[in-house]
Amino acid sequence: MIGDEPYGNYNRIMLSHVLAGEASIDDDDLLLNPMSWYRENGVTLYAGDRATRLDRFAKTVECESGRSVSYDSLIIATGSTSFFPNIDGLRASDGHLLKGVFGFRNIEDTNGMLQMAQSCDSARAVVIGGGLLGLEAAYGLRSQGVDVAVVHSPAI
């Protein structure tokens, strides 16, 4: 199993509860299997090493570290990434998100929002997107004492 996050599998649905202060990153409801589970079940976990190339003829996956992993059968479970609208002020000139700009898809995003909320005396946030995930982010931030505005475009 290859994953770019430094964890094994976890319940991403629980991230809303972590942001709201109703659960913690170490909560058993979040981490689906302890790291020992992988060893005990014969699963080699390459955590923190993003897959970058697939050679289906050679049956190998190349990783960011340069590691090459061979396979007999391949399952691609890529998850998703946050969509960021093309708005000035979200990204630095190198394309990276500016400080204080977060997606809401993984533990790193959630920890970043929690740290930002807890480090500011009068934190304010704008959540772009009023779908389920956006409203959960707004609720979680509000639970942390952050003044939140939600921006959502109407359905046409």
GROMACS .gro file of N, CA and C in nm:
model
  468
    1MET      N    1   0.086  -0.117   0.000
    1MET     CA    2   0.000   0.000   0.000
    1MET      C    3   0.090   0.123   0.000
    2ILE      N    4   0.065   0.213  -0.093
    2ILE     CA    5   0.145   0.334  -0.107
    2ILE      C    6   0.053   0.453  -0.079
    3GLY      N    7   0.098   0.543   0.007
    3GLY     CA    8   0.019   0.663   0.035
    3GLY      C    9   0.108   0.782   0.063
    4ASP      N   10   0.068   0.899   0.017
    4ASP     CA   11   0.153   1.016   0.036
    4ASP      C   12   0.139   1.077   0.175
    5GLU      N   13   0.039   1.036   0.253
    5GLU     CA   14   0.028   1.085   0.389
    5GLU      C   15   0.109   0.994   0.483
    6PRO      N   16   0.157   1.047   0.595
    6PRO     CA   17   0.241   0.967   0.685
    6PRO      C   18   0.162   0.875   0.777
    7TYR      N   19   0.042   0.837   0.736
    7TYR     CA   20  -0.046   0.752   0.816
    7TYR      C   21  -0.092   0.636   0.730
    8GLY      N   22  -0.151   0.539   0.795
    8GLY     CA   23  -0.223   0.436   0.722
    8GLY      C   24  -0.362   0.490   0.692
    9ASN      N   25  -0.455   0.399   0.675
    9ASN     CA   26  -0.591   0.443   0.640
    9ASN      C   27  -0.662   0.500   0.763
   10TYR      N   28  -0.745   0.600   0.737
   10TYR     CA   29  -0.822   0.662   0.845
   10TYR      C   30  -0.956   0.708   0.791
   11ASN      N   31  -1.047   0.734   0.882
   11ASN     CA   32  -1.184   0.771   0.850
   11ASN      C   33  -1.191   0.922   0.828
   12ARG      N   34  -1.189   0.963   0.702
   12ARG     CA   35  -1.189   1.106   0.670
   12ARG      C   36  -1.318   1.175   0.713
   13ILE      N   37  -1.426   1.101   0.724
   13ILE     CA   38  -1.553   1.160   0.768
   13ILE      C   39  -1.538   1.216   0.909
   14MET      N   40  -1.451   1.155   0.990
   14MET     CA   41  -1.431   1.201   1.128
   14MET      C   42  -1.355   1.333   1.136
   15LEU      N   43  -1.294   1.379   1.026
   15LEU     CA   44  -1.219   1.505   1.031
   15LEU      C   45  -1.308   1.622   1.070
   16SER      N   46  -1.434   1.619   1.031
   16SER     CA   47  -1.528   1.725   1.071
   16SER      C   48  -1.543   1.727   1.222
   17HIS      N   49  -1.548   1.608   1.283
   17HIS     CA   50  -1.560   1.598   1.429
   17HIS      C   51  -1.432   1.644   1.499
   18VAL      N   52  -1.318   1.617   1.437
   18VAL     CA   53  -1.190   1.664   1.492
   18VAL      C   54  -1.186   1.816   1.489
   19LEU      N   55  -1.223   1.876   1.377
   19LEU     CA   56  -1.222   2.021   1.364
   19LEU      C   57  -1.318   2.086   1.464
   20ALA      N   58  -1.430   2.021   1.491
   20ALA     CA   59  -1.529   2.075   1.585
   20ALA      C   60  -1.490   2.049   1.731
   21GLY      N   61  -1.382   1.975   1.754
   21GLY     CA   62  -1.340   1.946   1.891
   21GLY      C   63  -1.414   1.829   1.953
   22GLU      N   64  -1.484   1.750   1.872
   22GLU     CA   65  -1.563   1.637   1.922
   22GLU      C   66  -1.485   1.506   1.918
   23ALA      N   67  -1.369   1.506   1.856
   23ALA     CA   68  -1.282   1.388   1.847
   23ALA      C   69  -1.139   1.440   1.833
   24SER      N   70  -1.042   1.349   1.846
   24SER     CA   71  -0.903   1.390   1.830
   24SER      C   72  -0.839   1.308   1.720
   25ILE      N   73  -0.724   1.354   1.674
   25ILE     CA   74  -0.649   1.282   1.570
   25ILE      C   75  -0.614   1.142   1.617
   26ASP      N   76  -0.591   1.125   1.746
   26ASP     CA   77  -0.553   0.995   1.801
   26ASP      C   78  -0.672   0.907   1.834
   27ASP      N   79  -0.792   0.956   1.811
   27ASP     CA   80  -0.915   0.883   1.843
   27ASP      C   81  -0.921   0.753   1.764
   28ASP      N   82  -0.961   0.644   1.830
   28ASP     CA   83  -0.972   0.514   1.764
   28ASP      C   84  -1.074   0.516   1.651
   29ASP      N   85  -1.169   0.610   1.656
   29ASP     CA   86  -1.268   0.621   1.549
   29ASP      C   87  -1.208   0.682   1.423
   30LEU      N   88  -1.095   0.749   1.435
   30LEU     CA   89  -1.031   0.812   1.320
   30LEU      C   90  -0.934   0.717   1.251
   31LEU      N   91  -0.837   0.665   1.325
   31LEU     CA   92  -0.739   0.573   1.267
   31LEU      C   93  -0.802   0.434   1.259
   32LEU      N   94  -0.817   0.383   1.139
   32LEU     CA   95  -0.886   0.256   1.120
   32LEU      C   96  -0.801   0.137   1.163
   33ASN      N   97  -0.671   0.147   1.144
   33ASN     CA   98  -0.579   0.040   1.183
   33ASN      C   99  -0.452   0.101   1.240
   34PRO      N  100  -0.404   0.047   1.353
   34PRO     CA  101  -0.273   0.094   1.402
   34PRO      C  102  -0.164   0.047   1.306
   35MET      N  103  -0.048   0.112   1.311
   35MET     CA  104   0.062   0.075   1.221
   35MET      C  105   0.099  -0.073   1.235
   36SER      N  106   0.086  -0.127   1.354
   36SER     CA  107   0.120  -0.269   1.376
   36SER      C  108   0.028  -0.362   1.296
   37TRP      N  109  -0.094  -0.319   1.268
   37TRP     CA  110  -0.189  -0.402   1.194
   37TRP      C  111  -0.134  -0.439   1.056
   38TYR      N  112  -0.067  -0.346   0.990
   38TYR     CA  113  -0.013  -0.371   0.857
   38TYR      C  114   0.089  -0.484   0.861
   39ARG      N  115   0.183  -0.477   0.956
   39ARG     CA  116   0.284  -0.583   0.971
   39ARG      C  117   0.220  -0.717   1.003
   40GLU      N  118   0.126  -0.714   1.098
   40GLU     CA  119   0.062  -0.838   1.143
   40GLU      C  120  -0.021  -0.904   1.034
   41ASN      N  121  -0.064  -0.828   0.935
   41ASN     CA  122  -0.149  -0.881   0.828
   41ASN      C  123  -0.077  -0.891   0.695
   42GLY      N  124   0.055  -0.881   0.698
   42GLY     CA  125   0.134  -0.899   0.576
   42GLY      C  126   0.117  -0.790   0.473
   43VAL      N  127   0.084  -0.669   0.518
   43VAL     CA  128   0.067  -0.556   0.427
   43VAL      C  129   0.188  -0.465   0.443
   44THR      N  130   0.261  -0.443   0.334
   44THR     CA  131   0.372  -0.349   0.337
   44THR      C  132   0.315  -0.210   0.310
   45LEU      N  133   0.334  -0.120   0.404
   45LEU     CA  134   0.282   0.016   0.393
   45LEU      C  135   0.397   0.111   0.365
   46TYR      N  136   0.388   0.183   0.254
   46TYR     CA  137   0.482   0.288   0.221
   46TYR      C  138   0.412   0.420   0.248
   47ALA      N  139   0.413   0.463   0.373
   47ALA     CA  140   0.344   0.586   0.413
   47ALA      C  141   0.436   0.705   0.389
   48GLY      N  142   0.379   0.815   0.344
   48GLY     CA  143   0.456   0.936   0.321
   48GLY      C  144   0.541   0.932   0.194
   49ASP      N  145   0.502   0.850   0.099
   49ASP     CA  146   0.579   0.836  -0.025
   49ASP      C  147   0.481   0.831  -0.143
   50ARG      N  148   0.458   0.944  -0.204
   50ARG     CA  149   0.359   0.958  -0.311
   50ARG      C  150   0.396   0.875  -0.434
   51ALA      N  151   0.296   0.805  -0.488
   51ALA     CA  152   0.314   0.734  -0.616
   51ALA      C  153   0.317   0.839  -0.727
   52THR      N  154   0.414   0.829  -0.816
   52THR     CA  155   0.429   0.931  -0.921
   52THR      C  156   0.419   0.876  -1.062
   53ARG      N  157   0.440   0.745  -1.078
   53ARG     CA  158   0.439   0.687  -1.212
   53ARG      C  159   0.398   0.541  -1.205
   54LEU      N  160   0.321   0.500  -1.303
   54LEU     CA  161   0.276   0.362  -1.313
   54LEU      C  162   0.324   0.306  -1.446
   55ASP      N  163   0.387   0.191  -1.440
   55ASP     CA  164   0.427   0.120  -1.562
   55ASP      C  165   0.349  -0.011  -1.563
   56ARG      N  166   0.239  -0.012  -1.634
   56ARG     CA  167   0.152  -0.130  -1.631
   56ARG      C  168   0.213  -0.249  -1.705
   57PHE      N  169   0.305  -0.226  -1.796
   57PHE     CA  170   0.369  -0.337  -1.867
   57PHE      C  171   0.474  -0.405  -1.779
   58ALA      N  172   0.550  -0.325  -1.705
   58ALA     CA  173   0.650  -0.380  -1.613
   58ALA      C  174   0.587  -0.416  -1.478
   59LYS      N  175   0.460  -0.375  -1.457
   59LYS     CA  176   0.387  -0.396  -1.332
   59LYS      C  177   0.465  -0.338  -1.214
   60THR      N  178   0.499  -0.210  -1.227
   60THR     CA  179   0.567  -0.139  -1.119
   60THR      C  180   0.504  -0.002  -1.098
   61VAL      N  181   0.516   0.045  -0.975
   61VAL     CA  182   0.476   0.180  -0.939
   61VAL      C  183   0.600   0.251  -0.888
   62GLU      N  184   0.629   0.367  -0.945
   62GLU     CA  185   0.743   0.447  -0.902
   62GLU      C  186   0.694   0.548  -0.800
   63CYS      N  187   0.774   0.571  -0.697
   63CYS     CA  188   0.738   0.665  -0.591
   63CYS      C  189   0.827   0.788  -0.594
   64GLU      N  190   0.781   0.891  -0.526
   64GLU     CA  191   0.854   1.017  -0.520
   64GLU      C  192   0.996   0.999  -0.466
   65SER      N  193   1.013   0.902  -0.376
   65SER     CA  194   1.144   0.877  -0.315
   65SER      C  195   1.241   0.808  -0.411
   66GLY      N  196   1.189   0.761  -0.525
   66GLY     CA  197   1.269   0.682  -0.617
   66GLY      C  198   1.246   0.533  -0.602
   67ARG      N  199   1.171   0.495  -0.499
   67ARG     CA  200   1.138   0.354  -0.476
   67ARG      C  201   1.053   0.301  -0.591
   68SER      N  202   1.078   0.177  -0.630
   68SER     CA  203   0.997   0.109  -0.730
   68SER      C  204   0.931  -0.011  -0.663
   69VAL      N  205   0.800  -0.018  -0.672
   69VAL     CA  206   0.724  -0.125  -0.608
   69VAL      C  207   0.659  -0.209  -0.716
   70SER      N  208   0.688  -0.338  -0.717
   70SER     CA  209   0.627  -0.427  -0.817
   70SER      C  210   0.495  -0.482  -0.763
   71TYR      N  211   0.410  -0.524  -0.855
   71TYR     CA  212   0.279  -0.576  -0.814
   71TYR      C  213   0.233  -0.686  -0.908
   72ASP      N  214   0.140  -0.767  -0.857
   72ASP     CA  215   0.070  -0.865  -0.940
   72ASP      C  216  -0.066  -0.810  -0.979
   73SER      N  217  -0.137  -0.752  -0.880
   73SER     CA  218  -0.265  -0.687  -0.903
   73SER      C  219  -0.255  -0.545  -0.848
   74LEU      N  220  -0.324  -0.453  -0.912
   74LEU     CA  221  -0.315  -0.312  -0.873
   74LEU      C  222  -0.455  -0.256  -0.849
   75ILE      N  223  -0.471  -0.190  -0.736
   75ILE     CA  224  -0.595  -0.118  -0.706
   75ILE      C  225  -0.556   0.028  -0.689
   76ILE      N  226  -0.620   0.115  -0.763
   76ILE     CA  227  -0.591   0.258  -0.753
   76ILE      C  228  -0.707   0.322  -0.677
   77ALA      N  229  -0.677   0.371  -0.558
   77ALA     CA  230  -0.776   0.437  -0.473
   77ALA      C  231  -0.718   0.574  -0.438
   78THR      N  232  -0.735   0.669  -0.528
   78THR     CA  233  -0.665   0.797  -0.517
   78THR      C  234  -0.734   0.900  -0.429
   79GLY      N  235  -0.857   0.878  -0.390
   79GLY     CA  236  -0.925   0.979  -0.311
   79GLY      C  237  -0.952   1.102  -0.393
   80SER      N  238  -0.943   1.217  -0.331
   80SER     CA  239  -0.972   1.340  -0.403
   80SER      C  240  -0.884   1.453  -0.348
   81THR      N  241  -0.884   1.561  -0.419
   81THR     CA  242  -0.813   1.680  -0.375
   81THR      C  243  -0.911   1.796  -0.373
   82SER      N  244  -0.879   1.896  -0.295
   82SER     CA  245  -0.966   2.013  -0.285
   82SER      C  246  -0.958   2.095  -0.414
   83PHE      N  247  -1.071   2.148  -0.453
   83PHE     CA  248  -1.077   2.240  -0.566
   83PHE      C  249  -1.060   2.382  -0.512
   84PHE      N  250  -0.969   2.457  -0.570
   84PHE     CA  251  -0.950   2.596  -0.533
   84PHE      C  252  -0.983   2.682  -0.654
   85PRO      N  253  -1.082   2.770  -0.641
   85PRO     CA  254  -1.116   2.855  -0.756
   85PRO      C  255  -0.999   2.946  -0.792
   86ASN      N  256  -0.998   2.992  -0.913
   86ASN     CA  257  -0.893   3.080  -0.962
   86ASN      C  258  -0.919   3.222  -0.909
   87ILE      N  259  -0.879   3.243  -0.784
   87ILE     CA  260  -0.901   3.371  -0.717
   87ILE      C  261  -0.765   3.426  -0.674
   88ASP      N  262  -0.740   3.553  -0.703
   88ASP     CA  263  -0.616   3.616  -0.656
   88ASP      C  264  -0.609   3.609  -0.505
   89GLY      N  265  -0.489   3.583  -0.453
   89GLY     CA  266  -0.468   3.583  -0.309
   89GLY      C  267  -0.471   3.446  -0.244
   90LEU      N  268  -0.494   3.340  -0.321
   90LEU     CA  269  -0.494   3.206  -0.265
   90LEU      C  270  -0.357   3.141  -0.271
   91ARG      N  271  -0.281   3.174  -0.375
   91ARG     CA  272  -0.154   3.105  -0.399
   91ARG      C  273  -0.037   3.203  -0.411
   92ALA      N  274   0.079   3.153  -0.370
   92ALA     CA  275   0.202   3.229  -0.388
   92ALA      C  276   0.244   3.218  -0.534
   93SER      N  277   0.346   3.291  -0.574
   93SER     CA  278   0.391   3.289  -0.713
   93SER      C  279   0.440   3.151  -0.756
   94ASP      N  280   0.481   3.066  -0.659
   94ASP     CA  281   0.527   2.931  -0.692
   94ASP      C  282   0.412   2.830  -0.701
   95GLY      N  283   0.288   2.876  -0.679
   95GLY     CA  284   0.172   2.789  -0.690
   95GLY      C  285   0.126   2.728  -0.559
   96HIS      N  286   0.207   2.737  -0.454
   96HIS     CA  287   0.167   2.682  -0.325
   96HIS      C  288   0.062   2.772  -0.258
   97LEU      N  289  -0.024   2.710  -0.178
   97LEU     CA  290  -0.124   2.787  -0.105
   97LEU      C  291  -0.056   2.880  -0.006
   98LEU      N  292  -0.111   3.000   0.008
   98LEU     CA  293  -0.058   3.096   0.103
   98LEU      C  294  -0.092   3.053   0.246
   99LYS      N  295  -0.017   3.105   0.342
   99LYS     CA  296  -0.043   3.076   0.482
   99LYS      C  297  -0.187   3.118   0.515
  100GLY      N  298  -0.258   3.031   0.581
  100GLY     CA  299  -0.395   3.060   0.619
  100GLY      C  300  -0.499   3.015   0.517
  101VAL      N  301  -0.455   2.956   0.407
  101VAL     CA  302  -0.547   2.903   0.306
  101VAL      C  303  -0.540   2.750   0.315
  102PHE      N  304  -0.655   2.686   0.333
  102PHE     CA  305  -0.660   2.543   0.353
  102PHE      C  306  -0.767   2.477   0.267
  103GLY      N  307  -0.741   2.355   0.228
  103GLY     CA  308  -0.846   2.267   0.178
  103GLY      C  309  -0.904   2.200   0.302
  104PHE      N  310  -0.990   2.102   0.283
  104PHE     CA  311  -1.044   2.028   0.398
  104PHE      C  312  -1.061   1.883   0.354
  105ARG      N  313  -0.948   1.814   0.334
  105ARG     CA  314  -0.951   1.677   0.285
  105ARG      C  315  -0.871   1.578   0.368
  106ASN      N  316  -0.778   1.629   0.452
  106ASN     CA  317  -0.692   1.534   0.522
  106ASN      C  318  -0.654   1.584   0.661
  107ILE      N  319  -0.577   1.504   0.733
  107ILE     CA  320  -0.537   1.538   0.869
  107ILE      C  321  -0.454   1.665   0.871
  108GLU      N  322  -0.365   1.682   0.774
  108GLU     CA  323  -0.280   1.802   0.770
  108GLU      C  324  -0.365   1.928   0.755
  109ASP      N  325  -0.466   1.925   0.667
  109ASP     CA  326  -0.557   2.039   0.652
  109ASP      C  327  -0.625   2.071   0.785
  110THR      N  328  -0.677   1.966   0.848
  110THR     CA  329  -0.751   1.983   0.973
  110THR      C  330  -0.662   2.039   1.082
  111ASN      N  331  -0.541   1.984   1.097
  111ASN     CA  332  -0.447   2.036   1.197
  111ASN      C  333  -0.411   2.181   1.169
  112GLY      N  334  -0.393   2.217   1.042
  112GLY     CA  335  -0.360   2.355   1.007
  112GLY      C  336  -0.471   2.451   1.047
  113MET      N  337  -0.595   2.413   1.022
  113MET     CA  338  -0.708   2.498   1.059
  113MET      C  339  -0.719   2.510   1.211
  114LEU      N  340  -0.698   2.399   1.281
  114LEU     CA  341  -0.703   2.403   1.428
  114LEU      C  342  -0.594   2.493   1.485
  115GLN      N  343  -0.473   2.481   1.432
  115GLN     CA  344  -0.362   2.565   1.481
  115GLN      C  345  -0.390   2.712   1.454
  116MET      N  346  -0.441   2.742   1.336
  116MET     CA  347  -0.472   2.881   1.302
  116MET      C  348  -0.581   2.935   1.394
  117ALA      N  349  -0.685   2.856   1.417
  117ALA     CA  350  -0.796   2.899   1.503
  117ALA      C  351  -0.749   2.922   1.646
  118GLN      N  352  -0.661   2.837   1.695
  118GLN     CA  353  -0.617   2.846   1.834
  118GLN      C  354  -0.508   2.949   1.856
  119SER      N  355  -0.441   2.993   1.750
  119SER     CA  356  -0.331   3.088   1.765
  119SER      C  357  -0.376   3.234   1.752
  120CYS      N  358  -0.499   3.255   1.713
  120CYS     CA  359  -0.549   3.392   1.694
  120CYS      C  360  -0.652   3.425   1.801
  121ASP      N  361  -0.642   3.546   1.859
  121ASP     CA  362  -0.738   3.588   1.961
  121ASP      C  363  -0.877   3.611   1.902
  122SER      N  364  -0.882   3.672   1.786
  122SER     CA  365  -1.011   3.700   1.723
  122SER      C  366  -1.006   3.652   1.579
  123ALA      N  367  -1.000   3.522   1.562
  123ALA     CA  368  -0.985   3.464   1.429
  123ALA      C  369  -1.113   3.481   1.348
  124ARG      N  370  -1.093   3.507   1.218
  124ARG     CA  371  -1.204   3.516   1.125
  124ARG      C  372  -1.170   3.428   1.006
  125ALA      N  373  -1.270   3.362   0.951
  125ALA     CA  374  -1.247   3.274   0.837
  125ALA      C  375  -1.359   3.291   0.736
  126VAL      N  376  -1.323   3.271   0.610
  126VAL     CA  377  -1.420   3.263   0.503
  126VAL      C  378  -1.412   3.122   0.448
  127VAL      N  379  -1.525   3.054   0.442
  127VAL     CA  380  -1.533   2.921   0.383
  127VAL      C  381  -1.595   2.939   0.245
  128ILE      N  382  -1.522   2.896   0.142
  128ILE     CA  383  -1.574   2.907   0.006
  128ILE      C  384  -1.638   2.774  -0.029
  129GLY      N  385  -1.767   2.775  -0.045
  129GLY     CA  386  -1.843   2.654  -0.078
  129GLY      C  387  -1.939   2.619   0.034
  130GLY      N  388  -2.067   2.622   0.005
  130GLY     CA  389  -2.170   2.593   0.105
  130GLY      C  390  -2.230   2.456   0.091
  131GLY      N  391  -2.153   2.363   0.032
  131GLY     CA  392  -2.198   2.224   0.028
  131GLY      C  393  -2.176   2.160   0.165
  132LEU      N  394  -2.198   2.030   0.173
  132LEU     CA  395  -2.187   1.960   0.301
  132LEU      C  396  -2.051   1.982   0.366
  133LEU      N  397  -1.944   1.962   0.290
  133LEU     CA  398  -1.810   1.976   0.346
  133LEU      C  399  -1.781   2.120   0.389
  134GLY      N  400  -1.824   2.216   0.310
  134GLY     CA  401  -1.804   2.356   0.348
  134GLY      C  402  -1.878   2.392   0.475
  135LEU      N  403  -2.002   2.344   0.486
  135LEU     CA  404  -2.080   2.373   0.608
  135LEU      C  405  -2.022   2.302   0.729
  136GLU      N  406  -1.968   2.181   0.709
  136GLU     CA  407  -1.903   2.112   0.820
  136GLU      C  408  -1.776   2.186   0.862
  137ALA      N  409  -1.701   2.238   0.767
  137ALA     CA  410  -1.582   2.317   0.800
  137ALA      C  411  -1.623   2.443   0.877
  138ALA      N  412  -1.728   2.511   0.831
  138ALA     CA  413  -1.775   2.632   0.898
  138ALA      C  414  -1.820   2.600   1.041
  139TYR      N  415  -1.893   2.491   1.058
  139TYR     CA  416  -1.938   2.451   1.192
  139TYR      C  417  -1.819   2.420   1.282
  140GLY      N  418  -1.721   2.346   1.230
  140GLY     CA  419  -1.604   2.311   1.308
  140GLY      C  420  -1.525   2.434   1.350
  141LEU      N  421  -1.504   2.526   1.257
  141LEU     CA  422  -1.432   2.649   1.289
  141LEU      C  423  -1.510   2.733   1.390
  142ARG      N  424  -1.641   2.741   1.372
  142ARG     CA  425  -1.726   2.816   1.466
  142ARG      C  426  -1.716   2.755   1.605
  143SER      N  427  -1.710   2.622   1.612
  143SER     CA  428  -1.696   2.552   1.741
  143SER      C  429  -1.564   2.584   1.808
  144GLN      N  430  -1.465   2.626   1.728
  144GLN     CA  431  -1.334   2.664   1.781
  144GLN      C  432  -1.329   2.814   1.817
  145GLY      N  433  -1.443   2.882   1.805
  145GLY     CA  434  -1.449   3.024   1.840
  145GLY      C  435  -1.416   3.118   1.726
  146VAL      N  436  -1.411   3.068   1.606
  146VAL     CA  437  -1.378   3.150   1.489
  146VAL      C  438  -1.505   3.212   1.433
  147ASP      N  439  -1.498   3.340   1.397
  147ASP     CA  440  -1.608   3.408   1.328
  147ASP      C  441  -1.603   3.364   1.182
  148VAL      N  442  -1.710   3.301   1.132
  148VAL     CA  443  -1.707   3.238   1.000
  148VAL      C  444  -1.811   3.299   0.907
  149ALA      N  445  -1.770   3.323   0.783
  149ALA     CA  446  -1.862   3.361   0.676
  149ALA      C  447  -1.853   3.251   0.569
  150VAL      N  448  -1.965   3.211   0.515
  150VAL     CA  449  -1.969   3.111   0.408
  150VAL      C  450  -2.008   3.181   0.278
  151VAL      N  451  -1.928   3.158   0.173
  151VAL     CA  452  -1.956   3.215   0.041
  151VAL      C  453  -1.992   3.098  -0.050
  152HIS      N  454  -2.107   3.109  -0.116
  152HIS     CA  455  -2.151   3.000  -0.203
  152HIS      C  456  -2.223   3.060  -0.323
  153SER      N  457  -2.192   3.009  -0.441
  153SER     CA  458  -2.262   3.059  -0.558
  153SER      C  459  -2.394   2.986  -0.570
  154PRO      N  460  -2.499   3.057  -0.608
  154PRO     CA  461  -2.631   2.994  -0.621
  154PRO      C  462  -2.635   2.897  -0.739
  155ALA      N  463  -2.717   2.797  -0.727
  155ALA     CA  464  -2.735   2.702  -0.837
  155ALA      C  465  -2.808   2.773  -0.951
  156ILE      N  466  -2.767   2.741  -1.072
  156ILE     CA  467  -2.830   2.805  -1.189
  156ILE      C  468  -2.919   2.705  -1.257
   0.00000   0.00000   0.00000
